[in-house]
Amino acid sequence: MITEVLCLMDGQEAEKIARAARIIQKGGLVAFPTETVYGLGADALHEEAAAKIYAAKGRPSDNPLIAHIADREQLDGLAASVPACAVKLMDAFWPGPLTLIFQKTEAVPYGTTGGLDTVAVRMPSHETARALIRAAGVPVAAPSANTSGRPSPTTAAHVWEDLNGKINCILDGGPVGIGLESTIIDVTGEVPVILRPGYISREMAEAVVGIVDIDRAVEGPPDPQAAPKAPGMKYRHYAPKAELTIVTGGQQDVIDQINRLTDEKEEAGIPCGVICTEESRDQYRCRNLKAVGSRLRPETIAHNLYGVLREFDEEDTAFIYSESFEEGQLGQAIMNRLKKAAGYHIIQV
Ligand code: AMP
Ligand code: MG
């Protein structure tokens, strides 16, 4: 299959989005930018179209997809009931980086929900994403547009690396803003539960609906005995080719420990690298340093994290050492992704 790349930002956006929307209407696959990461879109109500997403990504068929909508009316066709807490969350955070889990209607095929009776729905705020969904006239199922097991794509070039030849079209809208996937909140129970942290933090959600729980799997490694709340949670997450270790503790202790570890490796001729911040970059001896962002602006760390991990995958680095980040607010989402990438391998100093 030839993958057509349609570059936006040239005054021809409307025509290109209309062309991509026709591909979705015909059951094809279009990657498009959202405010979180690039999504791989297909008609969410069309079982065979959704099946193509799984094939292109190499995604296990019981890992459900998120249906993206452009307006609230589209939710009526997907959600069998909309609890009061969901209305409050939607009023506060839609359009935006928040996915809600509802009981599904019969219109939603099991091929989209991975066999579940619930459906995940999000209304993105990115203009291209919304224009595409509106033009397609159907909810658009869109997981991240990466090969399963690789970091989510934050640029069209990342999508191309993974999916060239496997999808019909890539809408290139430049780098995304946030850089981490949406917050997922299950609103089907009595208390809303965060299944995946993201830009919308627990504090932000609690300010709107009162108590919000966090699923156990968000903070630590999944319990092999417990059935996962989100089927995606049971799959091995992205892990870099190199062995990634997070070093946590007082700032100077962390820097000293990472310097000791990289000295050892480099003396033995083993290629290694460090994930640091703008604030600490001058304090490392390792030659392969990647500053992921500034501690003063955690949004820069979220924005760059997946790109940095992809860069390491292109090198022959054997060991990566990363600083750790404050777990509050956006930091919870950053550390959730970093810990999964490290396989929960953490050194406390
Ligand atoms: P992705 O868009 O690639 O980040 O993947 C979508 C995520 O949403 C996966 O982790 C899924 O497990 C989760 N998800 C989608 N639908 C549901 C659902 N009905 N219940 C729980 N989690 C879901
Ligand atoms: Mg994904």
CSV table of C-alpha atoms and ligand atoms in Angstrom, one decimal:
chain,number,residue,atom,x,y,z
A,1,MET,CA,0.0,0.0,0.0
A,2,ILE,CA,1.3,3.5,-0.8
A,3,THR,CA,1.0,5.8,2.2
A,4,GLU,CA,0.1,9.3,1.1
A,5,VAL,CA,1.5,12.2,3.3
A,6,LEU,CA,-0.7,15.3,3.2
A,7,CYS,CA,1.2,18.2,4.7
A,8,LEU,CA,-1.2,20.8,6.3
A,9,MET,CA,-0.2,24.4,7.0
A,10,ASP,CA,-0.1,25.3,3.3
A,11,GLY,CA,-3.5,27.0,2.8
A,12,GLN,CA,-4.9,23.7,1.3
A,13,GLU,CA,-6.0,22.3,4.6
A,14,ALA,CA,-9.7,22.0,3.9
A,15,GLU,CA,-9.2,20.0,0.6
A,16,LYS,CA,-6.7,17.7,2.3
A,17,ILE,CA,-8.9,17.1,5.3
A,18,ALA,CA,-11.9,16.3,3.0
A,19,ARG,CA,-9.7,13.8,1.1
A,20,ALA,CA,-8.6,12.1,4.3
A,21,ALA,CA,-12.3,12.1,5.5
A,22,ARG,CA,-13.3,10.2,2.3
A,23,ILE,CA,-10.7,7.6,3.0
A,24,ILE,CA,-12.2,7.0,6.5
A,25,GLN,CA,-15.7,6.9,5.0
A,26,LYS,CA,-14.5,4.2,2.6
A,27,GLY,CA,-13.1,2.1,5.5
A,28,GLY,CA,-9.5,3.2,5.1
A,29,LEU,CA,-6.8,4.3,7.7
A,30,VAL,CA,-5.7,7.9,8.2
A,31,ALA,CA,-3.1,9.0,10.8
A,32,PHE,CA,-3.8,12.5,12.1
A,33,PRO,CA,-2.5,14.9,14.8
A,34,THR,CA,-4.3,15.4,18.1
A,35,GLU,CA,-3.3,17.6,21.0
A,36,THR,CA,-1.9,14.4,22.8
A,37,VAL,CA,-0.2,12.2,20.2
A,38,TYR,CA,-0.8,11.2,16.6
A,39,GLY,CA,-3.8,8.9,16.2
A,40,LEU,CA,-4.5,6.2,13.7
A,41,GLY,CA,-8.1,6.7,12.6
A,42,ALA,CA,-10.8,4.5,11.1
A,43,ASP,CA,-14.6,4.5,11.2
A,44,ALA,CA,-15.4,3.4,14.7
A,45,LEU,CA,-18.8,1.9,13.7
A,46,HIS,CA,-17.3,-0.2,10.9
A,47,GLU,CA,-16.0,-3.5,12.3
A,48,GLU,CA,-13.7,-4.3,9.3
A,49,ALA,CA,-12.2,-0.8,9.3
A,50,ALA,CA,-11.4,-1.1,13.0
A,51,ALA,CA,-9.8,-4.5,12.3
A,52,LYS,CA,-7.4,-2.8,9.9
A,53,ILE,CA,-6.1,-0.6,12.7
A,54,TYR,CA,-5.2,-3.7,14.7
A,55,ALA,CA,-3.5,-5.2,11.7
A,56,ALA,CA,-1.5,-2.1,10.8
A,57,LYS,CA,-0.3,-1.6,14.4
A,58,GLY,CA,0.2,-5.3,15.2
A,59,ARG,CA,-2.1,-4.7,18.2
A,60,PRO,CA,-3.6,-7.5,20.2
A,61,SER,CA,-7.3,-7.7,19.2
A,62,ASP,CA,-8.6,-7.5,22.8
A,63,ASN,CA,-6.9,-4.1,23.5
A,64,PRO,CA,-9.8,-1.7,22.8
A,65,LEU,CA,-9.8,1.5,20.8
A,66,ILE,CA,-10.8,5.1,21.8
A,67,ALA,CA,-13.7,6.5,19.7
A,68,HIS,CA,-13.1,10.2,18.9
A,69,ILE,CA,-16.0,12.6,18.4
A,70,ALA,CA,-16.4,16.2,17.2
A,71,ASP,CA,-19.5,17.1,19.1
A,72,ARG,CA,-21.7,15.9,22.0
A,73,GLU,CA,-24.5,14.6,19.7
A,74,GLN,CA,-22.1,11.9,18.5
A,75,LEU,CA,-21.8,10.7,22.0
A,76,ASP,CA,-25.5,9.7,22.1
A,77,GLY,CA,-24.8,7.1,19.4
A,78,LEU,CA,-22.0,5.5,21.4
A,79,ALA,CA,-22.8,5.8,25.1
A,80,ALA,CA,-25.9,3.9,26.5
A,81,SER,CA,-26.0,6.2,29.5
A,82,VAL,CA,-24.1,9.3,30.5
A,83,PRO,CA,-23.8,9.6,34.3
A,84,ALA,CA,-23.9,13.0,36.0
A,85,CYS,CA,-20.2,12.9,36.9
A,86,ALA,CA,-19.4,12.4,33.2
A,87,VAL,CA,-21.4,15.5,32.3
A,88,LYS,CA,-19.4,17.5,34.8
A,89,LEU,CA,-16.1,16.2,33.4
A,90,MET,CA,-17.1,16.8,29.8
A,91,ASP,CA,-18.3,20.3,30.6
A,92,ALA,CA,-14.9,21.0,32.2
A,93,PHE,CA,-12.5,19.2,29.9
A,94,TRP,CA,-14.0,18.6,26.5
A,95,PRO,CA,-12.8,19.2,24.0
A,96,GLY,CA,-9.5,18.1,25.4
A,97,PRO,CA,-7.1,15.3,26.5
A,98,LEU,CA,-9.7,13.3,28.5
A,99,THR,CA,-11.2,9.9,27.6
A,100,LEU,CA,-14.2,8.6,29.4
A,101,ILE,CA,-15.4,5.0,29.6
A,102,PHE,CA,-19.2,4.5,29.2
A,103,GLN,CA,-21.5,1.5,28.7
A,104,LYS,CA,-21.7,1.1,25.0
A,105,THR,CA,-24.7,1.1,22.7
A,106,GLU,CA,-25.5,-1.7,20.2
A,107,ALA,CA,-24.2,0.5,17.4
A,108,VAL,CA,-20.6,0.2,18.6
A,109,PRO,CA,-19.1,-3.1,17.3
A,110,TYR,CA,-17.2,-5.4,19.6
A,111,GLY,CA,-14.4,-5.1,17.0
A,112,THR,CA,-13.9,-1.5,18.3
A,113,THR,CA,-14.1,-2.2,22.0
A,114,GLY,CA,-12.0,-5.4,22.0
A,115,GLY,CA,-15.0,-7.4,23.0
A,116,LEU,CA,-16.0,-5.2,25.9
A,117,ASP,CA,-19.5,-3.9,26.7
A,118,THR,CA,-17.9,-0.5,27.5
A,119,VAL,CA,-16.7,2.1,25.0
A,120,ALA,CA,-13.9,4.8,25.4
A,121,VAL,CA,-14.8,8.2,24.0
A,122,ARG,CA,-12.8,11.4,23.6
A,123,MET,CA,-13.5,14.8,22.0
A,124,PRO,CA,-10.1,16.1,21.0
A,125,SER,CA,-9.4,19.8,20.9
A,126,HIS,CA,-6.9,19.8,18.0
A,127,GLU,CA,-8.5,21.6,15.1
A,128,THR,CA,-7.3,19.2,12.5
A,129,ALA,CA,-8.7,16.2,14.4
A,130,ARG,CA,-12.1,17.8,14.9
A,131,ALA,CA,-12.3,19.0,11.3
A,132,LEU,CA,-11.5,15.4,10.1
A,133,ILE,CA,-14.1,13.8,12.4
A,134,ARG,CA,-16.7,16.3,11.4
A,135,ALA,CA,-16.0,15.8,7.7
A,136,ALA,CA,-16.0,12.0,8.0
A,137,GLY,CA,-19.4,12.3,9.7
A,138,VAL,CA,-18.7,9.2,11.9
A,139,PRO,CA,-16.9,8.7,15.2
A,140,VAL,CA,-13.3,7.9,14.5
A,141,ALA,CA,-11.6,5.0,16.4
A,142,ALA,CA,-8.0,6.1,16.9
A,143,PRO,CA,-5.3,4.5,19.1
A,144,SER,CA,-1.9,6.0,19.0
A,145,ALA,CA,-0.4,5.8,15.4
A,146,ASN,CA,2.6,3.7,16.3
A,147,THR,CA,3.6,0.1,15.9
A,148,SER,CA,2.4,-1.7,19.0
A,149,GLY,CA,5.3,-1.8,21.5
A,150,ARG,CA,7.0,1.4,20.3
A,151,PRO,CA,6.6,4.9,21.9
A,152,SER,CA,3.6,6.8,20.8
A,153,PRO,CA,4.3,9.2,17.9
A,154,THR,CA,4.5,12.9,18.5
A,155,THR,CA,5.5,13.9,14.9
A,156,ALA,CA,4.3,12.8,11.5
A,157,ALA,CA,7.9,11.5,10.9
A,158,HIS,CA,7.4,9.0,13.8
A,159,VAL,CA,4.2,7.8,12.2
A,160,TRP,CA,6.0,7.3,8.9
A,161,GLU,CA,8.8,5.3,10.6
A,162,ASP,CA,6.3,2.9,12.0
A,163,LEU,CA,3.4,2.7,9.5
A,164,ASN,CA,4.7,3.6,6.0
A,165,GLY,CA,3.2,1.2,3.6
A,166,LYS,CA,0.6,0.0,6.1
A,167,ILE,CA,-1.9,2.8,6.1
A,168,ASN,CA,-3.6,5.0,3.5
A,169,CYS,CA,-2.7,8.5,4.6
A,170,ILE,CA,-0.9,10.6,7.1
A,171,LEU,CA,-2.1,14.2,7.8
A,172,ASP,CA,1.1,16.0,8.8
A,173,GLY,CA,0.1,18.9,11.2
A,174,GLY,CA,3.6,19.3,12.7
A,175,PRO,CA,4.6,18.2,16.2
A,176,VAL,CA,1.8,17.7,18.7
A,177,GLY,CA,1.4,19.8,21.9
A,178,ILE,CA,1.1,17.6,24.9
A,179,GLY,CA,3.1,14.6,23.9
A,180,LEU,CA,1.5,12.0,26.2
A,181,GLU,CA,-1.7,10.0,25.7
A,182,SER,CA,-5.0,11.2,27.1
A,183,THR,CA,-6.1,10.7,30.7
A,184,ILE,CA,-8.6,7.8,30.8
A,185,ILE,CA,-11.4,7.9,33.5
A,186,ASP,CA,-13.9,5.1,33.9
A,187,VAL,CA,-17.3,6.7,34.8
A,188,THR,CA,-19.3,3.4,34.8
A,189,GLY,CA,-18.9,2.8,38.6
A,190,GLU,CA,-20.0,4.8,41.7
A,191,VAL,CA,-16.7,6.6,41.9
A,192,PRO,CA,-14.8,7.8,38.8
A,193,VAL,CA,-11.5,5.8,38.4
A,194,ILE,CA,-8.4,7.0,36.6
A,195,LEU,CA,-7.2,4.1,34.4
A,196,ARG,CA,-4.4,6.0,32.8
A,197,PRO,CA,-2.9,9.4,34.0
A,198,GLY,CA,-2.4,12.2,31.5
A,199,TYR,CA,-2.5,15.9,31.2
A,200,ILE,CA,-5.8,16.1,33.1
A,201,SER,CA,-4.5,15.3,36.5
A,202,ARG,CA,-6.4,13.7,39.4
A,203,GLU,CA,-6.4,17.1,41.2
A,204,MET,CA,-8.0,18.7,38.1
A,205,ALA,CA,-10.7,16.0,37.9
A,206,GLU,CA,-11.4,16.1,41.7
A,207,ALA,CA,-11.9,19.8,41.6
A,208,VAL,CA,-14.9,19.1,39.3
A,209,VAL,CA,-16.4,15.8,40.6
A,210,GLY,CA,-15.1,15.3,44.2
A,211,ILE,CA,-13.3,12.1,44.9
A,212,VAL,CA,-11.6,10.3,42.0
A,213,ASP,CA,-9.8,7.0,42.5
A,214,ILE,CA,-6.7,5.8,40.8
A,215,ASP,CA,-6.4,2.3,39.5
A,216,ARG,CA,-3.6,0.4,41.2
A,217,ALA,CA,-1.9,-0.4,37.9
A,218,VAL,CA,-1.2,3.3,37.4
A,219,GLU,CA,1.4,3.5,40.2
A,220,GLY,CA,3.1,0.2,40.2
A,221,PRO,CA,3.7,-2.9,38.1
A,222,PRO,CA,0.5,-4.7,37.3
A,223,ASP,CA,-0.5,-7.4,39.7
A,224,PRO,CA,-0.4,-10.7,37.7
A,225,GLN,CA,-3.2,-12.1,39.8
A,226,ALA,CA,-5.7,-9.3,39.2
A,227,ALA,CA,-7.8,-9.0,36.1
A,228,PRO,CA,-6.8,-5.7,34.5
A,229,LYS,CA,-9.5,-3.0,34.4
A,230,ALA,CA,-8.3,-1.8,31.0
A,231,PRO,CA,-7.3,-4.7,28.8
A,232,GLY,CA,-4.4,-2.7,27.4
A,233,MET,CA,-2.8,-2.7,30.9
A,234,LYS,CA,-1.9,-6.3,30.7
A,235,TYR,CA,0.3,-6.0,27.6
A,236,ARG,CA,3.9,-5.4,27.9
A,237,HIS,CA,4.3,-1.6,27.4
A,238,TYR,CA,7.0,0.0,25.2
A,239,ALA,CA,10.5,-0.8,26.4
A,240,PRO,CA,13.5,0.8,24.8
A,241,LYS,CA,16.1,-1.4,23.2
A,242,ALA,CA,18.6,-0.3,25.8
A,243,GLU,CA,18.1,-1.3,29.5
A,244,LEU,CA,16.5,1.8,31.1
A,245,THR,CA,17.0,2.5,34.8
A,246,ILE,CA,15.4,5.4,36.7
A,247,VAL,CA,17.5,6.9,39.5
A,248,THR,CA,15.6,8.6,42.2
A,249,GLY,CA,16.5,10.6,45.4
A,250,GLY,CA,18.0,14.0,46.2
A,251,GLN,CA,19.0,15.9,43.1
A,252,GLN,CA,22.8,15.9,43.7
A,253,ASP,CA,22.8,12.3,44.8
A,254,VAL,CA,21.0,11.2,41.7
A,255,ILE,CA,23.5,13.1,39.5
A,256,ASP,CA,26.5,11.6,41.4
A,257,GLN,CA,25.1,8.1,41.1
A,258,ILE,CA,24.4,8.4,37.4
A,259,ASN,CA,27.9,9.7,36.9
A,260,ARG,CA,29.3,6.7,38.7
A,261,LEU,CA,27.2,4.3,36.7
A,262,THR,CA,28.1,5.8,33.3
A,263,ASP,CA,31.8,6.0,34.2
A,264,GLU,CA,31.8,2.3,34.9
A,265,LYS,CA,30.1,1.4,31.7
A,266,GLU,CA,32.2,3.8,29.6
A,267,GLU,CA,35.4,2.4,31.1
A,268,ALA,CA,34.3,-1.0,30.1
A,269,GLY,CA,33.6,0.2,26.6
A,270,ILE,CA,29.8,-0.2,26.9
A,271,PRO,CA,27.8,2.5,25.2
A,272,CYS,CA,25.4,4.3,27.6
A,273,GLY,CA,23.2,7.4,27.8
A,274,VAL,CA,21.6,9.7,30.2
A,275,ILE,CA,18.1,11.4,30.3
A,276,CYS,CA,18.6,14.6,32.1
A,277,THR,CA,17.0,18.1,32.3
A,278,GLU,CA,18.1,21.6,31.2
A,279,GLU,CA,18.9,22.3,34.8
A,280,SER,CA,21.3,19.4,35.3
A,281,ARG,CA,22.9,18.8,31.8
A,282,ASP,CA,26.2,20.5,32.7
A,283,GLN,CA,26.8,18.2,35.6
A,284,TYR,CA,27.2,14.9,33.7
A,285,ARG,CA,30.3,13.3,32.4
A,286,CYS,CA,28.5,10.9,30.0
A,287,ARG,CA,29.0,11.9,26.4
A,288,ASN,CA,25.5,10.7,25.3
A,289,LEU,CA,23.3,13.2,27.2
A,290,LYS,CA,19.7,14.0,26.2
A,291,ALA,CA,18.0,16.8,28.0
A,292,VAL,CA,14.3,16.0,27.9
A,293,GLY,CA,13.0,19.4,29.1
A,294,SER,CA,13.0,21.7,32.1
A,295,ARG,CA,12.0,20.9,35.6
A,296,LEU,CA,10.5,24.3,35.8
A,297,ARG,CA,8.2,23.4,32.9
A,298,PRO,CA,7.0,19.8,33.2
A,299,GLU,CA,5.0,20.2,30.0
A,300,THR,CA,8.3,20.4,28.1
A,301,ILE,CA,9.3,17.0,29.6
A,302,ALA,CA,5.9,15.4,28.6
A,303,HIS,CA,6.3,17.0,25.1
A,304,ASN,CA,9.8,15.5,24.5
A,305,LEU,CA,9.8,12.2,26.3
A,306,TYR,CA,8.7,9.9,23.5
A,307,GLY,CA,10.9,11.6,21.0
A,308,VAL,CA,14.0,11.2,23.2
A,309,LEU,CA,13.2,7.5,23.8
A,310,ARG,CA,12.9,7.0,20.0
A,311,GLU,CA,16.3,8.7,19.5
A,312,PHE,CA,17.9,6.2,21.9
A,313,ASP,CA,16.3,3.3,19.9
A,314,GLU,CA,18.2,4.5,16.8
A,315,GLU,CA,21.5,4.3,18.5
A,316,ASP,CA,23.5,1.3,19.8
A,317,THR,CA,23.2,2.5,23.5
A,318,ALA,CA,23.1,-0.5,25.8
A,319,PHE,CA,22.1,1.2,29.1
A,320,ILE,CA,20.1,4.4,29.7
A,321,TYR,CA,20.0,6.2,33.1
A,322,SER,CA,17.2,8.7,33.7
A,323,GLU,CA,16.5,11.2,36.4
A,324,SER,CA,13.1,10.9,38.0
A,325,PHE,CA,10.5,13.6,38.2
A,326,GLU,CA,8.0,14.9,40.8
A,327,GLU,CA,4.9,12.7,40.7
A,328,GLY,CA,2.3,15.4,41.2
A,329,GLN,CA,0.0,16.7,38.5
A,330,LEU,CA,1.5,16.2,35.0
A,331,GLY,CA,4.5,14.5,36.7
A,332,GLN,CA,2.2,11.5,37.5
A,333,ALA,CA,1.7,10.9,33.8
A,334,ILE,CA,5.3,11.4,33.0
A,335,MET,CA,6.5,9.0,35.7
A,336,ASN,CA,3.8,6.4,34.7
A,337,ARG,CA,5.2,6.3,31.1
A,338,LEU,CA,8.8,6.4,32.2
A,339,LYS,CA,8.4,3.6,34.8
A,340,LYS,CA,6.7,1.4,32.3
A,341,ALA,CA,9.5,2.1,29.8
A,342,ALA,CA,12.0,1.1,32.5
A,343,GLY,CA,10.0,-2.1,33.4
A,344,TYR,CA,9.8,-0.5,36.9
A,345,HIS,CA,13.6,-0.8,37.3
A,346,ILE,CA,14.3,2.0,39.8
A,347,ILE,CA,17.4,2.7,41.9
A,348,GLN,CA,16.8,4.7,45.1
A,349,VAL,CA,19.8,6.7,46.3
B,1,AMP,P1,-4.1,4.1,22.8
B,1,AMP,O1,-5.1,5.0,22.2
B,1,AMP,O2,-3.2,3.4,21.9
B,1,AMP,O3,-3.4,4.9,23.9
B,1,AMP,O4,-4.9,3.0,23.6
B,1,AMP,C1,-6.2,3.2,24.1
B,1,AMP,C2,-6.3,2.9,25.5
B,1,AMP,O5,-7.6,3.0,26.0
B,1,AMP,C3,-5.8,1.5,25.9
B,1,AMP,O6,-5.0,1.5,27.0
B,1,AMP,C4,-7.1,0.7,26.2
B,1,AMP,O7,-7.0,-0.3,27.1
B,1,AMP,C5,-8.0,1.9,26.8
B,1,AMP,N1,-9.4,1.6,26.6
B,1,AMP,C6,-10.1,1.7,25.5
B,1,AMP,N2,-11.4,1.3,25.6
B,1,AMP,C7,-11.5,1.0,26.9
B,1,AMP,C8,-12.6,0.4,27.7
B,1,AMP,N3,-13.8,0.2,27.2
B,1,AMP,N4,-12.3,0.2,29.0
B,1,AMP,C9,-11.1,0.4,29.5
B,1,AMP,N5,-10.0,0.9,28.8
B,1,AMP,C10,-10.2,1.2,27.5
B,2,MG,MG,-1.0,3.5,22.3
